[in-house]
């Protein structure tokens, strides 16, 4: 089993460009999450999905949209990227503990 | 806002020594979890301690929880160079976990 997979691993965008970060899990978990991690800030929750068909805002949702496509997949979209969105993005799923993907390193210039 | 806060922010020890890091939180919890993050990787779950437990062991890890002081500690005994990583505590209920900013542990060979 792959666990939680994320694509792409690295991405460079120009300000104003859009992109979608993909996440997929094969653990049959209901809950899925998107976090961003910045130096000195720890992990901050962007959006989460408690179950297929539902999504909710986390701590820092501005500038992002999400889609829970099915039970396996949860995507994060940046409609108009800004330099402040330069970060490492992690997808996770949860039973009692959370299982994290390897991360996407995004740079916005 | 962060629920858990780790202390110290950074810790450097020699191989074979014990490492202790602390976590304080603000509101009542059902459980508290500790995670490890190796440089450039996703977080990995280490241990979960429930609010009605005071101490839990897993291999070289010992976690304590004092709900009256709203604090937890993670002890790593007989540390190894491979324990070099950032360690995060996480608290939450229902669907969301909130992570602290982490303690960076460096174990020198």
Short mmCIF file of N, CA and C in Angstrom, two decimals, chain A residues 4 25 27-33 35 48-50 68 91-100, chain B residues 30-33 35 48 90-99:
data_model
loop_
_atom_site.label_atom_id
_atom_site.label_comp_id
_atom_site.label_asym_id
_atom_site.label_seq_id
_atom_site.Cartn_x
_atom_site.Cartn_y
_atom_site.Cartn_z
N UNK A 4 -0.31 7.61 1.66
CA UNK A 4 -0.75 8.91 1.17
C UNK A 4 0.27 9.39 0.15
N UNK A 25 -5.18 8.69 -1.17
CA UNK A 25 -4.88 7.75 -0.09
C UNK A 25 -5.54 6.42 -0.38
N UNK A 27 -5.90 4.17 2.25
CA UNK A 27 -6.06 3.66 3.61
C UNK A 27 -7.53 3.56 4.00
N UNK A 28 -8.43 3.95 3.11
CA UNK A 28 -9.87 3.89 3.34
C UNK A 28 -10.31 4.75 4.52
N UNK A 29 -9.59 5.86 4.75
CA UNK A 29 -9.95 6.77 5.81
C UNK A 29 -10.99 7.78 5.32
N UNK A 30 -11.86 8.19 6.23
CA UNK A 30 -12.86 9.18 5.86
C UNK A 30 -12.28 10.60 5.82
N UNK A 31 -11.42 10.91 6.81
CA UNK A 31 -10.95 12.29 6.96
C UNK A 31 -9.67 12.53 6.18
N UNK A 32 -9.62 13.69 5.51
CA UNK A 32 -8.41 14.11 4.80
C UNK A 32 -8.15 15.58 5.07
N UNK A 33 -6.87 15.97 4.99
CA UNK A 33 -6.46 17.29 5.45
C UNK A 33 -5.42 17.87 4.51
N UNK A 35 -2.35 20.81 4.96
CA UNK A 35 -1.60 21.71 5.82
C UNK A 35 -0.55 22.43 4.99
N UNK A 48 -9.99 20.91 5.54
CA UNK A 48 -10.11 19.49 5.81
C UNK A 48 -11.45 18.99 5.29
N UNK A 49 -11.50 17.67 5.17
CA UNK A 49 -12.72 17.01 4.71
C UNK A 49 -13.00 15.85 5.65
N UNK A 50 -14.06 15.96 6.42
CA UNK A 50 -14.37 14.93 7.41
C UNK A 50 -14.87 13.65 6.74
N UNK A 68 -13.10 17.44 -2.64
CA UNK A 68 -13.01 16.03 -2.23
C UNK A 68 -13.68 15.24 -3.35
N UNK A 91 -0.47 16.80 2.69
CA UNK A 91 -1.79 16.17 2.76
C UNK A 91 -1.73 15.09 3.83
N UNK A 92 -2.83 14.84 4.51
CA UNK A 92 -2.85 13.81 5.54
C UNK A 92 -4.22 13.17 5.60
N UNK A 93 -4.26 11.96 6.11
CA UNK A 93 -5.52 11.30 6.43
C UNK A 93 -5.50 10.91 7.89
N UNK A 94 -6.63 10.48 8.41
CA UNK A 94 -6.67 10.23 9.84
C UNK A 94 -7.59 9.08 10.20
N UNK A 95 -7.08 8.21 11.09
CA UNK A 95 -7.97 7.35 11.85
C UNK A 95 -7.93 7.92 13.27
N UNK A 96 -7.15 7.36 14.18
CA UNK A 96 -6.88 8.07 15.43
C UNK A 96 -5.69 8.99 15.25
N UNK A 97 -4.64 8.49 14.59
CA UNK A 97 -3.49 9.34 14.30
C UNK A 97 -3.54 9.77 12.84
N UNK A 98 -2.74 10.73 12.51
CA UNK A 98 -2.70 11.20 11.13
C UNK A 98 -1.53 10.57 10.38
N UNK A 99 -1.77 10.32 9.11
CA UNK A 99 -0.77 9.78 8.20
C UNK A 99 -0.52 10.83 7.13
N UNK A 100 0.75 11.20 7.01
CA UNK A 100 1.10 12.31 6.12
C UNK A 100 1.70 11.83 4.81
N UNK B 30 -8.99 15.27 24.58
CA UNK B 30 -9.32 13.84 24.66
C UNK B 30 -8.05 13.00 24.61
N UNK B 31 -7.08 13.47 23.83
CA UNK B 31 -5.81 12.77 23.75
C UNK B 31 -4.75 13.74 23.25
N UNK B 32 -3.52 13.35 23.38
CA UNK B 32 -2.41 14.15 22.89
C UNK B 32 -1.49 13.21 22.12
N UNK B 33 -0.98 13.68 21.01
CA UNK B 33 -0.16 12.83 20.16
C UNK B 33 1.20 13.50 19.93
N UNK B 35 4.51 13.48 17.18
CA UNK B 35 4.93 13.14 15.83
C UNK B 35 6.40 13.49 15.66
N UNK B 48 0.33 8.03 21.02
CA UNK B 48 -0.89 8.73 21.44
C UNK B 48 -1.13 8.40 22.90
N UNK B 90 0.54 17.28 19.22
CA UNK B 90 -0.70 17.63 18.55
C UNK B 90 -1.88 17.30 19.45
N UNK B 91 -2.82 18.20 19.50
CA UNK B 91 -4.03 17.98 20.28
C UNK B 91 -5.22 18.29 19.39
N UNK B 92 -6.37 17.81 19.81
CA UNK B 92 -7.56 18.11 19.02
C UNK B 92 -8.70 17.22 19.42
N UNK B 93 -9.82 17.42 18.77
CA UNK B 93 -10.99 16.61 19.02
C UNK B 93 -11.74 16.44 17.71
N UNK B 94 -12.59 15.46 17.68
CA UNK B 94 -13.35 15.17 16.45
C UNK B 94 -12.43 15.05 15.26
N UNK B 95 -12.52 15.98 14.32
CA UNK B 95 -11.82 15.80 13.06
C UNK B 95 -10.50 16.53 12.97
N UNK B 96 -10.26 17.51 13.83
CA UNK B 96 -9.09 18.36 13.62
C UNK B 96 -8.03 18.15 14.67
N UNK B 97 -6.78 18.15 14.22
CA UNK B 97 -5.63 18.20 15.11
C UNK B 97 -4.94 19.55 14.94
N UNK B 98 -4.42 20.06 16.04
CA UNK B 98 -3.63 21.29 16.01
C UNK B 98 -2.22 20.96 16.48
N UNK B 99 -1.24 21.37 15.68
CA UNK B 99 0.15 21.04 15.95
C UNK B 99 0.88 22.24 16.54
#
